[in-house]
Amino acid sequence: MQSLTLADYEAVMTPNYGVPARIIREGQGVQVTDVDGNAYLDLAGGIAVSAMGHCHPALVDALVTQAHRVWHLSNTLANEPAIALAKALTDATFADRVFFANSGAEANEAAIKLARRAAFNESGPDKHEIICFENAFHGRTLLTVSAGGQPKYREGFGPLPGGFIHVPFNECAPFEQAISEKTCAVMVEIVQGEGGVRPICPTLLEKIRTACDRVGARLIIDEVQTGMGRTGQLFAYQHHNITPDILTSAKSLGCGFPIAAMLTNEATAQHLVLGSHGSTYGGNPMGCAVALKALELINTSEMRTHVQEVGAYLQKGLETLNDTYGLFERIRGRGLLLGCVLKPAFHGRAGELVKAALDTQMLCLVAGPNVLRLAPPLILSIADVDNALARFDKVFASFQTDPN
Ligand SMILES: *Cc1c(COP(=O)(O)O)cnc(C)c1O
């Protein structure tokens, strides 16, 4: 393995990701180490995945213990970790029932299919429209790029599944005009993650719930990025006084082991009748064993408080640095999902900040060309934040603000 290089990567991988900056060999806690032995502070968390950091001992133990028991059975048989995880997820949320999948996009596929089928059964085929939001991100399958609100992810992949209506995010009037008796579901993120770390306006969220109830549409909340403690509640909808009909989770659900879930209430679940949907790997014992332990570690009042405190401290620290450097319009987000929004003069340059951060041995993300995104492990400490802020001081100082 020693001799593998990024040139090898470039030669054999499809070009869709570009060539990554480093080859990482190991991770431990909030740090990862590359093949040359350089260590990096991880504020990217594998794109909002590694909630408990890297190789958390309790998660390694859950995985290894299960690896010695049984790896895979398929859904023709039941397994204990899947039943236990479904019980734990329903206990912790509004939901009564759970469908397991392997990725966020797949959980969203299940959610959309369920909403369509439920409306079909109750009202016939005309009630099939799904209202989604501009800049939303719901995954990369054909159905989920159709639901997503970023046209560049759909370009050249047609013909696409139809029936999706996109309205501007955080504006109430266009939404109110779009919803009708033909609406079978409204699909929304509580904080648009890929779309720029944009929290939803609470008034819009309440209007969506009310309008869904009025026209008999399901509210699907995509918590693939915001879920599992990231915003300071187990799921971000729990900050608000509303209940979804369907919720999707992935990313941090398995803390780095692939697993996803679609949660729903009893009345909706009944429409996913025998044979109507499925997944070979969905609910496999390995993923469920890890996610069960992850949920146990994350779903505590101590963790909620920790994420709120450390997130607020990081946000405040970034704001203080920004008072000096003046790069950002604002720092937004919730808990440990933060976006530093570049001022218009610096639009298109968020990638430069990620590169500069890498030079200070720190991993960050973008959320579009104008937003520096941070989604670190939830176990990040105050001392880690101080460490990160010292590096951001250098990163922001090195950012060329003079037009040349
Ligand atoms: C990442 C993401 C997805 C897609 O998840 P995959 O596991 O990559 O399929 C869907 N919705 C949201 C909000 C996401 O952030």
Short mmCIF file of C-alpha atoms and ligand atoms in Angstrom, two decimals:
data_model
loop_
_atom_site.label_atom_id
_atom_site.label_comp_id
_atom_site.label_asym_id
_atom_site.label_seq_id
_atom_site.Cartn_x
_atom_site.Cartn_y
_atom_site.Cartn_z
CA MET A 1 0.00 0.00 0.00
CA GLN A 2 2.94 2.31 0.74
CA SER A 3 3.58 3.13 -2.89
CA LEU A 4 0.07 4.23 -3.92
CA THR A 5 -0.06 7.87 -4.98
CA LEU A 6 -2.58 10.47 -6.12
CA ALA A 7 -1.35 9.82 -9.67
CA ASP A 8 -2.64 6.26 -9.23
CA TYR A 9 -5.93 7.70 -8.01
CA GLU A 10 -6.17 9.92 -11.05
CA ALA A 11 -5.46 6.99 -13.36
CA VAL A 12 -8.13 4.61 -12.08
CA MET A 13 -10.95 6.62 -10.52
CA THR A 14 -13.79 8.16 -12.51
CA PRO A 15 -13.10 11.90 -12.73
CA ASN A 16 -16.30 13.11 -10.98
CA TYR A 17 -14.59 14.01 -7.69
CA GLY A 18 -11.48 15.60 -9.18
CA VAL A 19 -8.20 14.63 -7.56
CA PRO A 20 -8.31 14.89 -3.76
CA ALA A 21 -5.59 16.86 -1.96
CA ARG A 22 -4.30 14.06 0.26
CA ILE A 23 -4.40 10.30 0.81
CA ILE A 24 -5.44 9.69 4.40
CA ARG A 25 -4.40 6.50 6.13
CA GLU A 26 -5.73 6.78 9.69
CA GLY A 27 -8.11 8.68 11.92
CA GLN A 28 -8.34 8.93 15.68
CA GLY A 29 -10.78 11.23 17.49
CA VAL A 30 -10.83 14.63 15.75
CA GLN A 31 -7.58 14.01 13.90
CA VAL A 32 -6.65 12.18 10.69
CA THR A 33 -3.16 11.33 9.42
CA ASP A 34 -2.05 11.14 5.80
CA VAL A 35 0.27 8.61 4.18
CA ASP A 36 3.27 10.92 4.78
CA GLY A 37 2.52 11.09 8.49
CA ASN A 38 1.04 14.62 8.53
CA ALA A 39 -1.83 15.07 11.03
CA TYR A 40 -4.92 17.20 10.33
CA LEU A 41 -7.60 18.61 12.62
CA ASP A 42 -10.86 17.39 11.10
CA LEU A 43 -13.57 20.05 10.88
CA ALA A 44 -15.18 18.32 7.90
CA GLY A 45 -16.12 15.10 9.67
CA GLY A 46 -16.26 13.12 6.42
CA ILE A 47 -18.98 15.58 5.29
CA ALA A 48 -21.04 15.65 8.49
CA VAL A 49 -20.64 11.91 9.04
CA SER A 50 -18.02 11.20 11.70
CA ALA A 51 -20.10 12.50 14.61
CA MET A 52 -18.16 10.56 17.24
CA GLY A 53 -14.81 11.27 15.59
CA HIS A 54 -12.65 8.59 14.02
CA CYS A 55 -12.37 5.05 15.39
CA HIS A 56 -14.34 5.76 18.56
CA PRO A 57 -13.55 2.76 20.82
CA ALA A 58 -17.21 1.99 21.62
CA LEU A 59 -18.12 2.04 17.91
CA VAL A 60 -15.12 -0.09 16.96
CA ASP A 61 -16.18 -2.52 19.66
CA ALA A 62 -19.79 -2.62 18.40
CA LEU A 63 -18.57 -3.24 14.85
CA VAL A 64 -16.00 -5.90 15.77
CA THR A 65 -18.39 -7.72 18.10
CA GLN A 66 -21.01 -7.86 15.34
CA ALA A 67 -18.37 -8.85 12.77
CA HIS A 68 -17.73 -11.98 14.79
CA ARG A 69 -21.46 -12.78 14.98
CA VAL A 70 -23.01 -12.34 11.53
CA TRP A 71 -22.51 -9.84 8.70
CA HIS A 72 -25.47 -10.15 6.43
CA LEU A 73 -28.80 -11.96 6.21
CA SER A 74 -31.10 -9.95 3.89
CA ASN A 75 -34.65 -8.99 4.79
CA THR A 76 -35.97 -12.52 4.34
CA LEU A 77 -34.68 -12.92 7.91
CA ALA A 78 -34.71 -10.62 10.94
CA ASN A 79 -31.72 -9.60 13.02
CA GLU A 80 -31.50 -8.24 16.57
CA PRO A 81 -29.48 -5.05 15.93
CA ALA A 82 -32.03 -3.88 13.31
CA ILE A 83 -34.98 -4.44 15.63
CA ALA A 84 -33.18 -2.76 18.53
CA LEU A 85 -32.17 0.23 16.39
CA ALA A 86 -35.69 0.67 15.01
CA LYS A 87 -37.05 0.59 18.56
CA ALA A 88 -34.48 3.14 19.73
CA LEU A 89 -35.17 5.49 16.79
CA THR A 90 -38.93 5.34 17.30
CA ASP A 91 -38.51 5.90 21.06
CA ALA A 92 -36.38 8.99 20.38
CA THR A 93 -38.62 10.61 17.74
CA PHE A 94 -42.18 11.14 16.45
CA ALA A 95 -41.91 7.96 14.40
CA ASP A 96 -43.69 4.63 14.82
CA ARG A 97 -41.92 2.66 12.11
CA VAL A 98 -38.56 2.53 10.33
CA PHE A 99 -37.31 1.43 6.91
CA PHE A 100 -33.53 0.94 6.64
CA ALA A 101 -31.41 1.81 3.60
CA ASN A 102 -27.71 2.43 2.95
CA SER A 103 -27.38 6.07 1.90
CA GLY A 104 -29.15 9.37 2.20
CA ALA A 105 -30.32 9.26 -1.39
CA GLU A 106 -31.84 5.83 -0.86
CA ALA A 107 -33.64 6.91 2.30
CA ASN A 108 -35.04 9.85 0.33
CA GLU A 109 -36.07 7.55 -2.52
CA ALA A 110 -37.99 5.50 0.02
CA ALA A 111 -39.59 8.65 1.46
CA ILE A 112 -40.70 9.92 -1.95
CA LYS A 113 -42.02 6.51 -3.05
CA LEU A 114 -43.91 6.15 0.23
CA ALA A 115 -45.49 9.62 -0.04
CA ARG A 116 -46.52 8.93 -3.65
CA ARG A 117 -47.99 5.54 -2.80
CA ALA A 118 -49.87 6.85 0.22
CA ALA A 119 -51.43 9.66 -1.84
CA PHE A 120 -52.21 7.24 -4.68
CA ASN A 121 -54.01 4.89 -2.31
CA GLU A 122 -55.94 7.67 -0.58
CA SER A 123 -56.73 10.00 -3.49
CA GLY A 124 -55.71 8.47 -6.81
CA PRO A 125 -52.92 9.20 -9.30
CA ASP A 126 -53.50 12.97 -9.68
CA LYS A 127 -52.25 13.67 -6.18
CA HIS A 128 -48.60 13.17 -7.04
CA GLU A 129 -46.92 16.59 -6.96
CA ILE A 130 -44.01 17.08 -4.60
CA ILE A 131 -43.00 20.58 -3.57
CA CYS A 132 -39.28 21.07 -3.01
CA PHE A 133 -37.03 24.08 -2.52
CA GLU A 134 -34.47 25.87 -4.63
CA ASN A 135 -30.90 24.98 -3.59
CA ALA A 136 -32.12 21.91 -1.70
CA PHE A 137 -29.95 18.79 -1.81
CA HIS A 138 -31.50 15.36 -1.47
CA GLY A 139 -28.94 13.03 -3.12
CA ARG A 140 -27.59 12.03 -6.53
CA THR A 141 -29.97 9.37 -7.86
CA LEU A 142 -32.23 10.40 -10.72
CA LEU A 143 -35.22 10.75 -8.39
CA THR A 144 -33.30 12.70 -5.75
CA VAL A 145 -31.59 15.08 -8.21
CA SER A 146 -35.09 15.74 -9.51
CA ALA A 147 -36.23 16.58 -5.98
CA GLY A 148 -33.11 18.66 -5.32
CA GLY A 149 -33.10 22.32 -6.21
CA GLN A 150 -29.72 22.59 -7.94
CA PRO A 151 -30.21 22.36 -11.73
CA LYS A 152 -26.50 21.63 -12.34
CA TYR A 153 -26.94 18.20 -10.73
CA ARG A 154 -29.69 17.34 -13.24
CA GLU A 155 -28.01 18.60 -16.40
CA GLY A 156 -27.62 15.97 -19.11
CA PHE A 157 -29.25 13.16 -17.16
CA GLY A 158 -32.73 13.39 -18.63
CA PRO A 159 -35.37 12.23 -19.10
CA LEU A 160 -35.94 12.78 -15.40
CA PRO A 161 -38.80 11.67 -13.17
CA GLY A 162 -41.48 14.39 -13.15
CA GLY A 163 -43.88 15.86 -10.64
CA PHE A 164 -41.44 18.03 -8.68
CA ILE A 165 -42.17 21.72 -8.18
CA HIS A 166 -39.40 23.98 -6.88
CA VAL A 167 -40.11 27.15 -4.95
CA PRO A 168 -37.66 29.66 -3.41
CA PHE A 169 -36.37 28.68 0.03
CA ASN A 170 -37.44 30.86 2.95
CA GLU A 171 -40.17 32.71 1.10
CA CYS A 172 -43.71 31.96 2.21
CA ALA A 173 -45.80 33.38 -0.67
CA PRO A 174 -44.45 31.22 -3.55
CA PHE A 175 -44.88 28.12 -1.40
CA GLU A 176 -48.46 29.02 -0.49
CA GLN A 177 -49.21 29.52 -4.20
CA ALA A 178 -47.67 26.20 -5.21
CA ILE A 179 -49.38 23.88 -2.73
CA SER A 180 -52.72 22.43 -3.80
CA GLU A 181 -54.93 19.36 -3.62
CA LYS A 182 -52.53 17.79 -6.14
CA THR A 183 -49.65 18.03 -3.67
CA CYS A 184 -48.76 14.65 -2.19
CA ALA A 185 -45.72 15.83 -0.22
CA VAL A 186 -43.50 18.75 0.70
CA MET A 187 -39.83 17.88 1.10
CA VAL A 188 -37.50 20.17 3.03
CA GLU A 189 -34.27 20.43 5.01
CA ILE A 190 -34.30 22.18 8.41
CA VAL A 191 -30.90 23.63 7.56
CA GLN A 192 -30.01 23.46 3.86
CA GLY A 193 -26.59 21.82 4.09
CA GLU A 194 -25.07 21.58 0.61
CA GLY A 195 -27.17 24.59 -0.38
CA GLY A 196 -25.10 26.94 1.80
CA VAL A 197 -25.83 26.08 5.46
CA ARG A 198 -29.10 28.02 5.42
CA PRO A 199 -31.45 27.49 8.36
CA ILE A 200 -35.15 27.41 7.51
CA CYS A 201 -37.28 30.34 8.58
CA PRO A 202 -39.50 28.98 11.42
CA THR A 203 -42.54 30.77 10.00
CA LEU A 204 -42.13 28.95 6.68
CA LEU A 205 -41.78 25.62 8.47
CA GLU A 206 -44.99 26.23 10.42
CA LYS A 207 -46.79 27.32 7.25
CA ILE A 208 -45.62 24.15 5.50
CA ARG A 209 -47.02 21.97 8.29
CA THR A 210 -50.35 23.81 8.32
CA ALA A 211 -50.66 23.72 4.53
CA CYS A 212 -49.79 19.99 4.42
CA ASP A 213 -52.55 19.29 6.92
CA ARG A 214 -55.00 21.40 4.89
CA VAL A 215 -54.42 19.59 1.57
CA GLY A 216 -53.62 16.14 2.98
CA ALA A 217 -49.93 16.16 1.95
CA ARG A 218 -47.08 14.48 3.82
CA LEU A 219 -44.28 16.54 5.28
CA ILE A 220 -40.94 14.89 4.48
CA ILE A 221 -38.01 16.31 6.43
CA ASP A 222 -34.58 15.45 5.07
CA GLU A 223 -32.31 15.24 8.11
CA VAL A 224 -29.54 13.36 6.35
CA GLN A 225 -27.12 16.18 7.23
CA THR A 226 -28.83 17.82 10.24
CA GLY A 227 -29.67 14.62 12.12
CA MET A 228 -27.97 12.65 14.89
CA GLY A 229 -27.17 15.53 17.19
CA ARG A 230 -25.48 17.82 14.68
CA THR A 231 -27.58 20.92 15.45
CA GLY A 232 -27.80 20.37 19.22
CA GLN A 233 -30.97 18.27 19.16
CA LEU A 234 -31.06 14.62 18.10
CA PHE A 235 -32.96 15.76 15.00
CA ALA A 236 -33.22 19.39 13.97
CA TYR A 237 -37.05 19.33 13.70
CA GLN A 238 -36.99 18.98 17.50
CA HIS A 239 -35.94 22.63 17.77
CA HIS A 240 -39.30 23.51 16.24
CA ASN A 241 -42.88 23.00 17.28
CA ILE A 242 -43.80 20.76 14.35
CA THR A 243 -43.84 17.04 13.57
CA PRO A 244 -42.95 15.53 10.20
CA ASP A 245 -44.78 12.58 8.65
CA ILE A 246 -41.57 11.17 7.20
CA LEU A 247 -37.97 11.86 8.21
CA THR A 248 -34.77 10.62 6.59
CA SER A 249 -31.43 10.07 8.29
CA ALA A 250 -28.04 8.89 7.02
CA LYS A 251 -24.57 10.53 7.23
CA SER A 252 -23.96 10.56 11.05
CA LEU A 253 -26.43 7.72 11.65
CA GLY A 254 -23.65 5.17 11.24
CA CYS A 255 -20.84 7.62 12.13
CA GLY A 256 -18.91 6.38 9.08
CA PHE A 257 -20.42 2.95 8.57
CA PRO A 258 -22.93 3.18 5.68
CA ILE A 259 -26.52 3.06 6.91
CA ALA A 260 -29.62 5.18 6.40
CA ALA A 261 -33.14 5.19 7.74
CA MET A 262 -36.57 6.47 6.78
CA LEU A 263 -38.77 7.11 9.81
CA THR A 264 -42.52 7.52 9.58
CA ASN A 265 -45.78 7.48 11.51
CA GLU A 266 -48.17 4.54 11.69
CA ALA A 267 -50.80 5.87 9.28
CA THR A 268 -48.24 6.61 6.58
CA ALA A 269 -46.25 3.41 7.10
CA GLN A 270 -49.30 1.27 6.35
CA HIS A 271 -49.07 2.26 2.68
CA LEU A 272 -45.69 0.57 2.27
CA VAL A 273 -47.49 -2.72 1.78
CA LEU A 274 -45.94 -6.16 1.41
CA GLY A 275 -43.57 -6.20 -1.56
CA SER A 276 -43.85 -2.48 -2.34
CA HIS A 277 -40.23 -1.55 -1.57
CA GLY A 278 -36.99 -3.11 -0.40
CA SER A 279 -33.20 -3.14 -0.17
CA THR A 280 -30.78 -6.07 -0.02
CA TYR A 281 -28.36 -4.47 2.42
CA GLY A 282 -30.95 -2.29 4.18
CA GLY A 283 -31.03 -3.09 7.90
CA ASN A 284 -27.91 -5.25 7.77
CA PRO A 285 -26.63 -6.21 11.23
CA MET A 286 -23.23 -4.51 10.88
CA GLY A 287 -24.64 -1.06 10.12
CA CYS A 288 -27.42 -1.42 12.67
CA ALA A 289 -25.06 -2.52 15.46
CA VAL A 290 -22.87 0.54 14.90
CA ALA A 291 -25.81 2.94 14.58
CA LEU A 292 -27.42 1.55 17.73
CA LYS A 293 -24.27 2.30 19.71
CA ALA A 294 -23.91 5.70 18.00
CA LEU A 295 -27.46 6.63 18.95
CA GLU A 296 -26.81 5.60 22.55
CA LEU A 297 -23.69 7.82 22.66
CA ILE A 298 -25.26 10.80 20.89
CA ASN A 299 -28.79 10.90 22.29
CA THR A 300 -27.98 12.27 25.75
CA SER A 301 -28.71 15.66 27.30
CA GLU A 302 -24.95 16.05 27.91
CA MET A 303 -24.24 15.68 24.19
CA ARG A 304 -27.02 18.08 23.23
CA THR A 305 -25.64 20.67 25.66
CA HIS A 306 -22.08 20.03 24.51
CA VAL A 307 -22.93 20.55 20.82
CA GLN A 308 -24.86 23.73 21.58
CA GLU A 309 -22.01 25.13 23.71
CA VAL A 310 -19.10 24.17 21.48
CA GLY A 311 -21.03 25.22 18.36
CA ALA A 312 -21.83 28.63 19.88
CA TYR A 313 -18.21 29.03 20.99
CA LEU A 314 -16.92 28.21 17.51
CA GLN A 315 -19.42 30.56 15.88
CA LYS A 316 -18.52 33.39 18.29
CA GLY A 317 -14.80 32.80 17.71
CA LEU A 318 -15.26 32.94 13.94
CA GLU A 319 -17.31 36.13 14.29
CA THR A 320 -14.56 37.71 16.38
CA LEU A 321 -11.93 36.80 13.77
CA ASN A 322 -14.23 38.19 11.11
CA ASP A 323 -14.37 41.51 12.99
CA THR A 324 -10.65 41.74 12.17
CA TYR A 325 -10.59 40.35 8.64
CA GLY A 326 -14.04 41.25 7.28
CA LEU A 327 -14.31 38.36 4.82
CA PHE A 328 -17.80 37.19 5.70
CA GLU A 329 -21.26 38.66 5.52
CA ARG A 330 -22.25 36.42 8.40
CA ILE A 331 -21.58 33.10 10.12
CA ARG A 332 -24.79 31.03 10.08
CA GLY A 333 -26.02 27.56 10.97
CA ARG A 334 -26.82 25.72 14.16
CA GLY A 335 -24.83 23.61 16.60
CA LEU A 336 -21.85 22.09 14.81
CA LEU A 337 -23.10 22.79 11.29
CA LEU A 338 -21.76 26.24 10.48
CA GLY A 339 -21.37 28.23 7.28
CA CYS A 340 -19.16 31.29 6.85
CA VAL A 341 -20.82 33.26 4.05
CA LEU A 342 -18.33 35.24 1.96
CA LYS A 343 -19.10 38.89 1.22
CA PRO A 344 -20.15 39.50 -2.41
CA ALA A 345 -16.68 40.93 -3.21
CA PHE A 346 -15.18 37.49 -2.45
CA HIS A 347 -17.86 35.34 -4.08
CA GLY A 348 -16.63 32.15 -5.74
CA ARG A 349 -13.58 31.87 -3.46
CA ALA A 350 -14.70 29.51 -0.64
CA GLY A 351 -12.49 26.78 -2.14
CA GLU A 352 -9.41 28.95 -1.59
CA LEU A 353 -10.17 29.03 2.13
CA VAL A 354 -10.43 25.23 2.24
CA LYS A 355 -7.05 25.00 0.51
CA ALA A 356 -5.46 27.51 2.88
CA ALA A 357 -6.93 25.64 5.86
CA LEU A 358 -5.37 22.43 4.55
CA ASP A 359 -2.00 24.21 4.53
CA THR A 360 -2.48 24.80 8.27
CA GLN A 361 -3.27 21.07 8.69
CA MET A 362 -7.02 21.51 9.05
CA LEU A 363 -9.86 19.93 7.04
CA CYS A 364 -12.86 22.09 6.10
CA LEU A 365 -15.62 22.00 3.48
CA VAL A 366 -17.41 24.32 1.13
CA ALA A 367 -21.18 24.56 0.71
CA GLY A 368 -21.27 26.00 -2.78
CA PRO A 369 -18.73 28.52 -4.07
CA ASN A 370 -19.46 31.22 -1.48
CA VAL A 371 -19.68 29.40 1.84
CA LEU A 372 -16.97 27.84 4.00
CA ARG A 373 -18.70 24.96 5.80
CA LEU A 374 -17.70 23.31 9.07
CA ALA A 375 -19.25 20.00 10.17
CA PRO A 376 -16.75 18.63 12.68
CA PRO A 377 -17.13 15.61 14.94
CA LEU A 378 -19.58 16.38 17.77
CA ILE A 379 -16.90 15.37 20.27
CA LEU A 380 -14.89 18.50 19.36
CA SER A 381 -13.70 20.13 22.60
CA ILE A 382 -13.36 23.80 23.54
CA ALA A 383 -9.57 23.30 23.37
CA ASP A 384 -9.95 21.89 19.82
CA VAL A 385 -11.94 25.01 18.88
CA ASP A 386 -9.20 27.29 20.30
CA ASN A 387 -6.72 25.31 18.23
CA ALA A 388 -8.90 25.67 15.12
CA LEU A 389 -9.41 29.41 15.67
CA ALA A 390 -5.64 29.97 15.90
CA ARG A 391 -5.33 28.28 12.49
CA PHE A 392 -8.27 30.22 11.02
CA ASP A 393 -6.52 33.40 12.14
CA LYS A 394 -3.66 32.46 9.78
CA VAL A 395 -6.02 31.27 7.03
CA PHE A 396 -8.05 34.48 7.03
CA ALA A 397 -4.90 36.64 7.28
CA SER A 398 -3.46 34.96 4.17
CA PHE A 399 -6.65 35.48 2.12
CA GLN A 400 -5.91 38.02 -0.61
CA THR A 401 -8.56 40.74 -0.28
CA ASP A 402 -7.03 43.31 -2.66
CA PRO A 403 -8.28 43.15 -6.22
CA ASN A 404 -5.20 42.97 -8.48
C1 LIG B 1 -25.62 14.15 1.84
C2 LIG B 1 -27.08 14.42 1.72
C3 LIG B 1 -27.93 13.54 1.02
C4 LIG B 1 -27.40 12.36 0.21
O1 LIG B 1 -26.83 11.40 1.03
P1 LIG B 1 -25.93 10.24 0.33
O2 LIG B 1 -25.61 9.34 1.48
O3 LIG B 1 -24.76 10.92 -0.26
O4 LIG B 1 -26.80 9.60 -0.68
C5 LIG B 1 -29.28 13.79 1.03
N1 LIG B 1 -29.79 14.84 1.69
C6 LIG B 1 -29.03 15.70 2.38
C7 LIG B 1 -29.66 16.83 3.11
C8 LIG B 1 -27.64 15.53 2.41
O5 LIG B 1 -26.88 16.41 3.05
#
